[in-house]
Amino acid sequence: MQYDHKGIEEKWRAEWRKRGTYRVENDMSKPKYYVLDMFPYPSGAGLHVGHPLGYIASDIVARFKRHSGFNVLHPMGYDSFGLPAEQYAIQTGQHPAKTTEVNIARYREQLDNIGFSFDWDREVRTSNPDYYKWTQWIFLQLFDSWYDHEQRKAKPIAELVQRFAQWGWSGGDAGALTGDVEEELGPFTANDWNAFEERAQQRILQNFRLAYLSEAWVNWCPALGTVLANDEVKDGVSERGGHPVERKRMPQWSMRITAYAQRLLDGLDALDWSESIKEAQRNWIGRSEGALVKFKLKEVAGDIEVFTTRPDTLFGVTFVTLAPEHELVEVITPPDRREEVMAYVTTAKNRSERERMTEVKRVSGVFTGAYCIHPFTGKEVPIWVGDYVLGGYGTGAVMAVPGGDQRDWNFATHFGLPIIAVTEGADIHKEADERKDATISSEGFLKGLKVPDAIKRAMDELVKLGAGERRINFRLRDAAFGRQRYWGEPIPIYYKDGVPHALPESELPLVLPEVDKFLPTEDGEPPLARATNWSYNGHPLETTTMPGWAGSSWYFLRYMDPQNEGRFASADAINYWQQVDLYVGGSEHATGHLLYFRFWTKFLNDRGWLPFDEPAKKLVNQGMITAFSERILLYRIGGSGESRGTSFILYGDGTKDYRPITLSQSVQQFLSSDLHEKYFKGKERDHYVEVNIPTECVHDDVVDIPAMLRIRPDLNDAVFIASHGWYWHGHNQWDIERNELVVGQSSSFRFTSVKEPLIEKMSKSKYNVTNPDAIIEKYGADTLRLYEMFLGPLEQSKPWDTNGIEGTSRFLKKFWNLFYESDVYSVSDEAPTKAEFKALHATLKKVTEDIERMSFNTSVSQFMIAVNQLGELKCHKRDVLEPLTIALAPFAPHIAEELWSKLGHTDSVTGAKWPQWDAQYLVEDNFSYPISFNGKTRMQLEFPIALDAKSVEAAVLANPEVQSRLEGKMPKKVIVVPKRIVNIVV
RNA sequence: GCCCGGGUGGUGAAAUGGUAGACACGAGGGACUUAAAAUCCCUUGGCCCGUAAGGGCUGUGCGGGUUCAAGUCCCGCCCCGGGCACCA
């Protein structure tokens, strides 16, 4: 009987569902193992072969752990709130819940086809009210908490209120406050507090709550009409869609993640996560140790506080620079400078983040006219404003040391400010000296000290003078939490007299209301403001919704107890399942999800809801599956800007006056044209259009135009030269360096690639996706699973190449054939031979070790080796095939299940005990030693394995061939590495 | 600029300091077949010697070093991928 993947796979998937094979109970009597995948956002495009890579890996581990006696939690769900569904809704009017539903059904179907061992009874969806009830509940806990920096722990806000009522607040107690404080918060006494109106009290408390409302600088994206968190902005544009982002000050819900900065940093050391992810998080948190230095103002009372990591360079300070946003700018500027300074501040503030970034090189600033006093020398130091100083970091002011900091040097040079050399051997005429192993040379008590010693000395002095203190700064910002959007969790807050109040727990879930349109209101309010009666007891409800990362920051807990109505998960369930043992997902979440995930876990732990404070012990990042893309280069005829209804040809000169010409002529013309000139100078890009075309329409660098137009009707209006059904193209035909095009035979319209093939991320919009359904249809899910694992190391990104799949497909057929002789099922109970046992146990050993290391590509190779060996031995024996079937089951569950039942078992192979390998079968009778003379291998000799190194040495030297090589001389040295090699040094 | 990864055949890749290139794809040759598909066998890093059996040299980005022995360890470069970035 032939291996019929379709019949087998369908049969077993139905059977697993019927039997509930993968249902998991919270069975406390068994050891647990929790394998979690990052759940997907169900997009309209469906899955491509890149998506399941991590799921397959985690499924193998989950199945392996089941065979090894663990009670395995291996769930799946959907991160189903998000932007694309909402944007689709805006365009079509279709409710996002509907499209989400449809997309989930499609995802489920595709996932099911791959044969995962998920327990679907535990599925979660973040957009489901039963789920987001608890997301809202956690939000309320955060709202109800403050961070006690002395005990490094979040506590109920009621405790803080009690403290205030009893002791008041000492105000500027540095370090007790973190994050973006709405206003400078002065000290107050207990009596003050008790006398405050509730409104004022609540206002103060906002400065302490972990979820808080404040007037804050936010990343505002006008195109998306919403605020974005820092990790959602890349290079000044939105991560989704690439729209420009500006800084804007507005009332905003935020999460005080900064309170946890140090703990998020410290916690990394103990985690079994990849070094690159940990490093990315460390960078993002950006801890730096330094000093807070106070410069007394000359004209008015008060100080300018600056943060520096280099107090050793204090004697090199020649000016102080404030960020344009700095509140002192207005205070200190004398009236005669006011106009000029404020004009600068206004333009600087209005420059978008993107402009500011792209114009990093441009130096701009203005002198305020005011001075401050140097804490060591007592000299006057001029105060400048410059936009190279960031308002959001440190104190928003820096002491400028042009001799020791390149940015200060640039500023000083531009404005002709004095530059003092701070280090020995520095050439301050050319650049600043930023070396951290130099010796201080500036006049003063630090002269002659090495930088590290000078830092200590300067620090001590600052503390003594009361002019500064040690300070640790973090780059991490509080996370913007409110989104001006519809498709997200409503924030359970109502406003009484403009003061935010928590909605009572009994009112949860606060269900997303129906609205007539998913757009902002005419006066710019978020979509929820369109809902009728969006209020609680007559008080208006919050109209922004939570960001995408809210629901995904705690979902691993819900899987433990998904139906619980009274708690996000029962204490018993949490105590049993504990942390995720293995978390698998993409590395693109390094500074987003994975940080928030850890933050919420730490918070819930602080408040006593969890017995652990890190969500996942081990994290593995699967690499991206990339794909070859096919592009053609088109030149647009006509003016710029019109993208629709425009004709395309290979060559156009920017006018409508063109004539079709032969390919080689057009190429020649193009190359000699000034358009080409212009294009490569980066100008007139409007004429140049690079279009991704479906990879399946390209064969041997020749494009099948009719087929392409069926998939890309948007190109229907294009005119193609030589469009007799075929069209030339190549991978990146233009060699920009050599500035030439390599043309094959002009008659066949073929191009030879001059550059590497184009490899990019698999994506629907790039027309380079491979759908797993098509692969499964042709080869089966088991083949797909094996092939995805075989492609290469899990963590590495690698290009998909469907051709290679034949190898794994052949392997499964060969494996199947071990159970058959001339198409008749035949497995004998005969005792296996030594060689057969060896093939089996070598495989068991390698596969067992490989799964522990998550090195699946090498396991698959080992299976192939075993099947080749057993095929050659014509081994059809139960004692070999049965353990091998169990070992293969995690990788290829369907075929394993079928063969398991053929072996006479009525239960699922899932319950079979993992076969142990036995070293006795791997021991050889003899060993072939390569004999090297002076490191060059000359001959092989065989010896019994039992010989020790000394005996081998003696036997080798006694060998006549060796003796003839030695020509009677005694070797200087003989090295025998047991069972490996003999090296003779002559 | 700083911080992490990584560089091995035509390709994806293996290799506790111990015979580099396992396994697979692709390519070439052959068997079976009326033919095709499927299957099976042989060759396949490069160069060289030999009719053949076989043998030699060379080879893991580049240059040094440690070692009997280096893809692997150390030092210095080059290149590629990723993270952070006017962060003081």
PDB file of N, CA and C in Angstrom, chain A residues 634-703:
ATOM      1  N   LEU A 634       9.734  49.204 -14.169  1.00  0.00           N
ATOM      2  CA  LEU A 634       8.892  49.835 -15.171  1.00  0.00           C
ATOM      3  C   LEU A 634       9.152  51.324 -15.160  1.00  0.00           C
ATOM      4  N   TYR A 635       8.990  51.920 -16.289  1.00  0.00           N
ATOM      5  CA  TYR A 635       9.089  53.367 -16.353  1.00  0.00           C
ATOM      6  C   TYR A 635       7.753  53.937 -16.726  1.00  0.00           C
ATOM      7  N   ARG A 636       7.357  54.886 -15.950  1.00  0.00           N
ATOM      8  CA  ARG A 636       6.036  55.455 -16.118  1.00  0.00           C
ATOM      9  C   ARG A 636       6.085  56.540 -17.188  1.00  0.00           C
ATOM     10  N   ILE A 637       5.077  56.518 -18.027  1.00  0.00           N
ATOM     11  CA  ILE A 637       4.987  57.569 -19.039  1.00  0.00           C
ATOM     12  C   ILE A 637       4.094  58.654 -18.491  1.00  0.00           C
ATOM     13  N   GLY A 638       4.420  59.860 -18.803  1.00  0.00           N
ATOM     14  CA  GLY A 638       3.593  60.955 -18.312  1.00  0.00           C
ATOM     15  C   GLY A 638       4.196  61.534 -17.064  1.00  0.00           C
ATOM     16  N   GLY A 639       3.467  62.467 -16.519  1.00  0.00           N
ATOM     17  CA  GLY A 639       4.002  63.207 -15.377  1.00  0.00           C
ATOM     18  C   GLY A 639       4.074  62.369 -14.130  1.00  0.00           C
ATOM     19  N   SER A 640       4.499  63.002 -13.076  1.00  0.00           N
ATOM     20  CA  SER A 640       4.617  62.295 -11.820  1.00  0.00           C
ATOM     21  C   SER A 640       3.279  62.312 -11.089  1.00  0.00           C
ATOM     22  N   GLY A 641       3.198  61.504 -10.070  1.00  0.00           N
ATOM     23  CA  GLY A 641       2.051  61.604  -9.188  1.00  0.00           C
ATOM     24  C   GLY A 641       0.879  60.719  -9.542  1.00  0.00           C
ATOM     25  N   GLU A 642       0.531  60.637 -10.820  1.00  0.00           N
ATOM     26  CA  GLU A 642      -0.658  59.836 -11.141  1.00  0.00           C
ATOM     27  C   GLU A 642      -0.254  58.372 -11.152  1.00  0.00           C
ATOM     28  N   SER A 643      -0.790  57.648 -10.236  1.00  0.00           N
ATOM     29  CA  SER A 643      -0.379  56.256 -10.181  1.00  0.00           C
ATOM     30  C   SER A 643      -1.415  55.346 -10.843  1.00  0.00           C
ATOM     31  N   ARG A 644      -2.614  55.873 -10.997  1.00  0.00           N
ATOM     32  CA  ARG A 644      -3.645  55.000 -11.571  1.00  0.00           C
ATOM     33  C   ARG A 644      -3.891  55.371 -13.028  1.00  0.00           C
ATOM     34  N   GLY A 645      -4.197  54.375 -13.802  1.00  0.00           N
ATOM     35  CA  GLY A 645      -4.526  54.620 -15.179  1.00  0.00           C
ATOM     36  C   GLY A 645      -3.350  55.086 -16.010  1.00  0.00           C
ATOM     37  N   THR A 646      -2.170  54.917 -15.469  1.00  0.00           N
ATOM     38  CA  THR A 646      -0.988  55.329 -16.216  1.00  0.00           C
ATOM     39  C   THR A 646      -0.422  54.127 -16.960  1.00  0.00           C
ATOM     40  N   SER A 647       0.107  54.380 -18.113  1.00  0.00           N
ATOM     41  CA  SER A 647       0.731  53.284 -18.847  1.00  0.00           C
ATOM     42  C   SER A 647       2.173  53.132 -18.419  1.00  0.00           C
ATOM     43  N   PHE A 648       2.629  51.926 -18.461  1.00  0.00           N
ATOM     44  CA  PHE A 648       4.023  51.678 -18.139  1.00  0.00           C
ATOM     45  C   PHE A 648       4.705  51.106 -19.361  1.00  0.00           C
ATOM     46  N   ILE A 649       5.882  51.539 -19.605  1.00  0.00           N
ATOM     47  CA  ILE A 649       6.701  50.821 -20.562  1.00  0.00           C
ATOM     48  C   ILE A 649       8.084  50.686 -19.973  1.00  0.00           C
ATOM     49  N   LEU A 650       8.887  49.934 -20.652  1.00  0.00           N
ATOM     50  CA  LEU A 650      10.249  49.752 -20.198  1.00  0.00           C
ATOM     51  C   LEU A 650      10.998  51.076 -20.198  1.00  0.00           C
ATOM     52  N   TYR A 651      10.824  51.803 -21.264  1.00  0.00           N
ATOM     53  CA  TYR A 651      11.579  53.037 -21.389  1.00  0.00           C
ATOM     54  C   TYR A 651      10.669  54.185 -21.756  1.00  0.00           C
ATOM     55  N   GLY A 652      10.771  55.241 -21.033  1.00  0.00           N
ATOM     56  CA  GLY A 652      10.008  56.431 -21.371  1.00  0.00           C
ATOM     57  C   GLY A 652      10.875  57.623 -21.081  1.00  0.00           C
ATOM     58  N   ASP A 653      10.617  58.713 -21.762  1.00  0.00           N
ATOM     59  CA  ASP A 653      11.492  59.862 -21.556  1.00  0.00           C
ATOM     60  C   ASP A 653      10.775  60.987 -20.837  1.00  0.00           C
ATOM     61  N   GLY A 654       9.659  60.666 -20.216  1.00  0.00           N
ATOM     62  CA  GLY A 654       8.967  61.690 -19.471  1.00  0.00           C
ATOM     63  C   GLY A 654       7.929  62.421 -20.295  1.00  0.00           C
ATOM     64  N   THR A 655       7.807  62.066 -21.551  1.00  0.00           N
ATOM     65  CA  THR A 655       6.747  62.670 -22.361  1.00  0.00           C
ATOM     66  C   THR A 655       5.864  61.552 -22.891  1.00  0.00           C
ATOM     67  N   LYS A 656       4.777  61.900 -23.514  1.00  0.00           N
ATOM     68  CA  LYS A 656       3.918  60.861 -24.065  1.00  0.00           C
ATOM     69  C   LYS A 656       4.419  60.422 -25.440  1.00  0.00           C
ATOM     70  N   ASP A 657       5.412  61.124 -25.917  1.00  0.00           N
ATOM     71  CA  ASP A 657       5.940  60.817 -27.232  1.00  0.00           C
ATOM     72  C   ASP A 657       6.940  59.673 -27.142  1.00  0.00           C
ATOM     73  N   TYR A 658       6.449  58.493 -27.298  1.00  0.00           N
ATOM     74  CA  TYR A 658       7.352  57.354 -27.262  1.00  0.00           C
ATOM     75  C   TYR A 658       6.905  56.382 -28.333  1.00  0.00           C
ATOM     76  N   ARG A 659       7.804  55.537 -28.744  1.00  0.00           N
ATOM     77  CA  ARG A 659       7.380  54.507 -29.678  1.00  0.00           C
ATOM     78  C   ARG A 659       7.926  53.174 -29.214  1.00  0.00           C
ATOM     79  N   PRO A 660       7.109  52.167 -29.369  1.00  0.00           N
ATOM     80  CA  PRO A 660       7.597  50.848 -28.981  1.00  0.00           C
ATOM     81  C   PRO A 660       8.812  50.481 -29.822  1.00  0.00           C
ATOM     82  N   ILE A 661       9.804  49.972 -29.202  1.00  0.00           N
ATOM     83  CA  ILE A 661      11.001  49.566 -29.904  1.00  0.00           C
ATOM     84  C   ILE A 661      11.405  48.192 -29.416  1.00  0.00           C
ATOM     85  N   THR A 662      12.353  47.608 -30.045  1.00  0.00           N
ATOM     86  CA  THR A 662      12.741  46.279 -29.584  1.00  0.00           C
ATOM     87  C   THR A 662      13.462  46.391 -28.251  1.00  0.00           C
ATOM     88  N   LEU A 663      13.532  45.276 -27.601  1.00  0.00           N
ATOM     89  CA  LEU A 663      14.093  45.285 -26.259  1.00  0.00           C
ATOM     90  C   LEU A 663      15.523  45.806 -26.239  1.00  0.00           C
ATOM     91  N   SER A 664      16.365  45.239 -27.088  1.00  0.00           N
ATOM     92  CA  SER A 664      17.766  45.622 -27.003  1.00  0.00           C
ATOM     93  C   SER A 664      17.932  47.095 -27.333  1.00  0.00           C
ATOM     94  N   GLN A 665      17.133  47.578 -28.267  1.00  0.00           N
ATOM     95  CA  GLN A 665      17.192  48.998 -28.578  1.00  0.00           C
ATOM     96  C   GLN A 665      16.786  49.826 -27.362  1.00  0.00           C
ATOM     97  N   SER A 666      15.691  49.395 -26.744  1.00  0.00           N
ATOM     98  CA  SER A 666      15.194  50.183 -25.625  1.00  0.00           C
ATOM     99  C   SER A 666      16.185  50.176 -24.472  1.00  0.00           C
ATOM    100  N   VAL A 667      16.835  49.055 -24.292  1.00  0.00           N
ATOM    101  CA  VAL A 667      17.828  48.983 -23.231  1.00  0.00           C
ATOM    102  C   VAL A 667      18.981  49.920 -23.550  1.00  0.00           C
ATOM    103  N   GLN A 668      19.444  49.858 -24.786  1.00  0.00           N
ATOM    104  CA  GLN A 668      20.523  50.744 -25.217  1.00  0.00           C
ATOM    105  C   GLN A 668      20.141  52.199 -25.012  1.00  0.00           C
ATOM    106  N   GLN A 669      18.934  52.495 -25.452  1.00  0.00           N
ATOM    107  CA  GLN A 669      18.476  53.878 -25.339  1.00  0.00           C
ATOM    108  C   GLN A 669      18.381  54.290 -23.878  1.00  0.00           C
ATOM    109  N   PHE A 670      17.860  53.385 -23.116  1.00  0.00           N
ATOM    110  CA  PHE A 670      17.704  53.699 -21.706  1.00  0.00           C
ATOM    111  C   PHE A 670      19.052  53.989 -21.062  1.00  0.00           C
ATOM    112  N   LEU A 671      20.006  53.160 -21.403  1.00  0.00           N
ATOM    113  CA  LEU A 671      21.311  53.321 -20.773  1.00  0.00           C
ATOM    114  C   LEU A 671      21.984  54.617 -21.164  1.00  0.00           C
ATOM    115  N   SER A 672      21.732  55.060 -22.381  1.00  0.00           N
ATOM    116  CA  SER A 672      22.396  56.282 -22.809  1.00  0.00           C
ATOM    117  C   SER A 672      21.537  57.522 -22.546  1.00  0.00           C
ATOM    118  N   SER A 673      20.333  57.303 -22.038  1.00  0.00           N
ATOM    119  CA  SER A 673      19.431  58.433 -21.856  1.00  0.00           C
ATOM    120  C   SER A 673      19.792  59.243 -20.622  1.00  0.00           C
ATOM    121  N   ASP A 674      19.317  60.456 -20.603  1.00  0.00           N
ATOM    122  CA  ASP A 674      19.570  61.236 -19.408  1.00  0.00           C
ATOM    123  C   ASP A 674      18.629  60.832 -18.279  1.00  0.00           C
ATOM    124  N   LEU A 675      17.569  60.125 -18.629  1.00  0.00           N
ATOM    125  CA  LEU A 675      16.676  59.630 -17.579  1.00  0.00           C
ATOM    126  C   LEU A 675      17.441  58.658 -16.683  1.00  0.00           C
ATOM    127  N   HIS A 676      18.209  57.828 -17.334  1.00  0.00           N
ATOM    128  CA  HIS A 676      19.040  56.866 -16.609  1.00  0.00           C
ATOM    129  C   HIS A 676      19.999  57.620 -15.697  1.00  0.00           C
ATOM    130  N   GLU A 677      20.627  58.575 -16.251  1.00  0.00           N
ATOM    131  CA  GLU A 677      21.516  59.474 -15.528  1.00  0.00           C
ATOM    132  C   GLU A 677      20.799  60.008 -14.283  1.00  0.00           C
ATOM    133  N   LYS A 678      19.631  60.545 -14.554  1.00  0.00           N
ATOM    134  CA  LYS A 678      18.872  61.168 -13.469  1.00  0.00           C
ATOM    135  C   LYS A 678      18.497  60.135 -12.416  1.00  0.00           C
ATOM    136  N   TYR A 679      18.063  58.983 -12.877  1.00  0.00           N
ATOM    137  CA  TYR A 679      17.616  57.985 -11.914  1.00  0.00           C
ATOM    138  C   TYR A 679      18.754  57.603 -10.972  1.00  0.00           C
ATOM    139  N   PHE A 680      19.881  57.358 -11.544  1.00  0.00           N
ATOM    140  CA  PHE A 680      20.971  56.905 -10.694  1.00  0.00           C
ATOM    141  C   PHE A 680      21.554  58.025  -9.860  1.00  0.00           C
ATOM    142  N   LYS A 681      21.196  59.223 -10.153  1.00  0.00           N
ATOM    143  CA  LYS A 681      21.574  60.299  -9.263  1.00  0.00           C
ATOM    144  C   LYS A 681      20.512  60.496  -8.182  1.00  0.00           C
ATOM    145  N   GLY A 682      19.537  59.598  -8.200  1.00  0.00           N
ATOM    146  CA  GLY A 682      18.529  59.667  -7.157  1.00  0.00           C
ATOM    147  C   GLY A 682      17.464  60.708  -7.419  1.00  0.00           C
ATOM    148  N   LYS A 683      17.438  61.212  -8.640  1.00  0.00           N
ATOM    149  CA  LYS A 683      16.437  62.211  -8.965  1.00  0.00           C
ATOM    150  C   LYS A 683      15.370  61.591  -9.855  1.00  0.00           C
ATOM    151  N   GLU A 684      14.294  62.323 -10.036  1.00  0.00           N
ATOM    152  CA  GLU A 684      13.245  61.922 -10.972  1.00  0.00           C
ATOM    153  C   GLU A 684      12.771  60.500 -10.712  1.00  0.00           C
ATOM    154  N   ARG A 685      12.689  60.184  -9.454  1.00  0.00           N
ATOM    155  CA  ARG A 685      12.261  58.840  -9.118  1.00  0.00           C
ATOM    156  C   ARG A 685      10.832  58.563  -9.545  1.00  0.00           C
ATOM    157  N   ASP A 686      10.114  59.613  -9.795  1.00  0.00           N
ATOM    158  CA  ASP A 686       8.720  59.435 -10.190  1.00  0.00           C
ATOM    159  C   ASP A 686       8.579  58.611 -11.460  1.00  0.00           C
ATOM    160  N   HIS A 687       9.630  58.642 -12.274  1.00  0.00           N
ATOM    161  CA  HIS A 687       9.534  57.913 -13.532  1.00  0.00           C
ATOM    162  C   HIS A 687       9.806  56.437 -13.358  1.00  0.00           C
ATOM    163  N   TYR A 688      10.299  56.110 -12.189  1.00  0.00           N
ATOM    164  CA  TYR A 688      10.802  54.763 -11.986  1.00  0.00           C
ATOM    165  C   TYR A 688       9.853  54.018 -11.053  1.00  0.00           C
ATOM    166  N   VAL A 689       9.401  52.898 -11.474  1.00  0.00           N
ATOM    167  CA  VAL A 689       8.500  52.118 -10.649  1.00  0.00           C
ATOM    168  C   VAL A 689       9.024  50.693 -10.564  1.00  0.00           C
ATOM    169  N   GLU A 690       9.249  50.227  -9.368  1.00  0.00           N
ATOM    170  CA  GLU A 690       9.675  48.851  -9.211  1.00  0.00           C
ATOM    171  C   GLU A 690       8.464  48.086  -8.705  1.00  0.00           C
ATOM    172  N   VAL A 691       8.099  47.050  -9.392  1.00  0.00           N
ATOM    173  CA  VAL A 691       6.862  46.359  -9.060  1.00  0.00           C
ATOM    174  C   VAL A 691       7.145  44.905  -8.699  1.00  0.00           C
ATOM    175  N   ASN A 692       6.673  44.517  -7.530  1.00  0.00           N
ATOM    176  CA  ASN A 692       6.775  43.101  -7.187  1.00  0.00           C
ATOM    177  C   ASN A 692       5.727  42.331  -7.969  1.00  0.00           C
ATOM    178  N   ILE A 693       6.146  41.241  -8.546  1.00  0.00           N
ATOM    179  CA  ILE A 693       5.169  40.430  -9.274  1.00  0.00           C
ATOM    180  C   ILE A 693       5.176  39.025  -8.691  1.00  0.00           C
ATOM    181  N   PRO A 694       4.054  38.316  -8.848  1.00  0.00           N
ATOM    182  CA  PRO A 694       3.946  37.004  -8.205  1.00  0.00           C
ATOM    183  C   PRO A 694       5.066  36.072  -8.636  1.00  0.00           C
ATOM    184  N   THR A 695       5.708  35.465  -7.669  1.00  0.00           N
ATOM    185  CA  THR A 695       6.845  34.596  -7.978  1.00  0.00           C
ATOM    186  C   THR A 695       6.442  33.423  -8.862  1.00  0.00           C
ATOM    187  N   GLU A 696       5.188  32.982  -8.720  1.00  0.00           N
ATOM    188  CA  GLU A 696       4.802  31.800  -9.489  1.00  0.00           C
ATOM    189  C   GLU A 696       4.638  32.091 -10.979  1.00  0.00           C
ATOM    190  N   CYS A 697       4.707  33.385 -11.352  1.00  0.00           N
ATOM    191  CA  CYS A 697       4.570  33.740 -12.756  1.00  0.00           C
ATOM    192  C   CYS A 697       5.925  33.868 -13.436  1.00  0.00           C
ATOM    193  N   VAL A 698       6.971  33.524 -12.708  1.00  0.00           N
ATOM    194  CA  VAL A 698       8.301  33.695 -13.275  1.00  0.00           C
ATOM    195  C   VAL A 698       8.980  32.338 -13.368  1.00  0.00           C
ATOM    196  N   HIS A 699       9.429  32.010 -14.546  1.00  0.00           N
ATOM    197  CA  HIS A 699      10.155  30.761 -14.719  1.00  0.00           C
ATOM    198  C   HIS A 699      11.448  31.064 -15.447  1.00  0.00           C
ATOM    199  N   ASP A 700      12.560  30.707 -14.864  1.00  0.00           N
ATOM    200  CA  ASP A 700      13.868  30.951 -15.468  1.00  0.00           C
ATOM    201  C   ASP A 700      14.024  32.388 -15.922  1.00  0.00           C
ATOM    202  N   ASP A 701      13.654  33.305 -15.064  1.00  0.00           N
ATOM    203  CA  ASP A 701      13.826  34.727 -15.349  1.00  0.00           C
ATOM    204  C   ASP A 701      12.957  35.228 -16.483  1.00  0.00           C
ATOM    205  N   VAL A 702      11.949  34.490 -16.847  1.00  0.00           N
ATOM    206  CA  VAL A 702      11.039  34.956 -17.879  1.00  0.00           C
ATOM    207  C   VAL A 702       9.660  35.077 -17.261  1.00  0.00           C
ATOM    208  N   VAL A 703       8.999  36.196 -17.508  1.00  0.00           N
ATOM    209  CA  VAL A 703       7.707  36.433 -16.880  1.00  0.00           C
ATOM    210  C   VAL A 703       6.574  36.032 -17.810  1.00  0.00           C
TER     211      VAL A 703
END
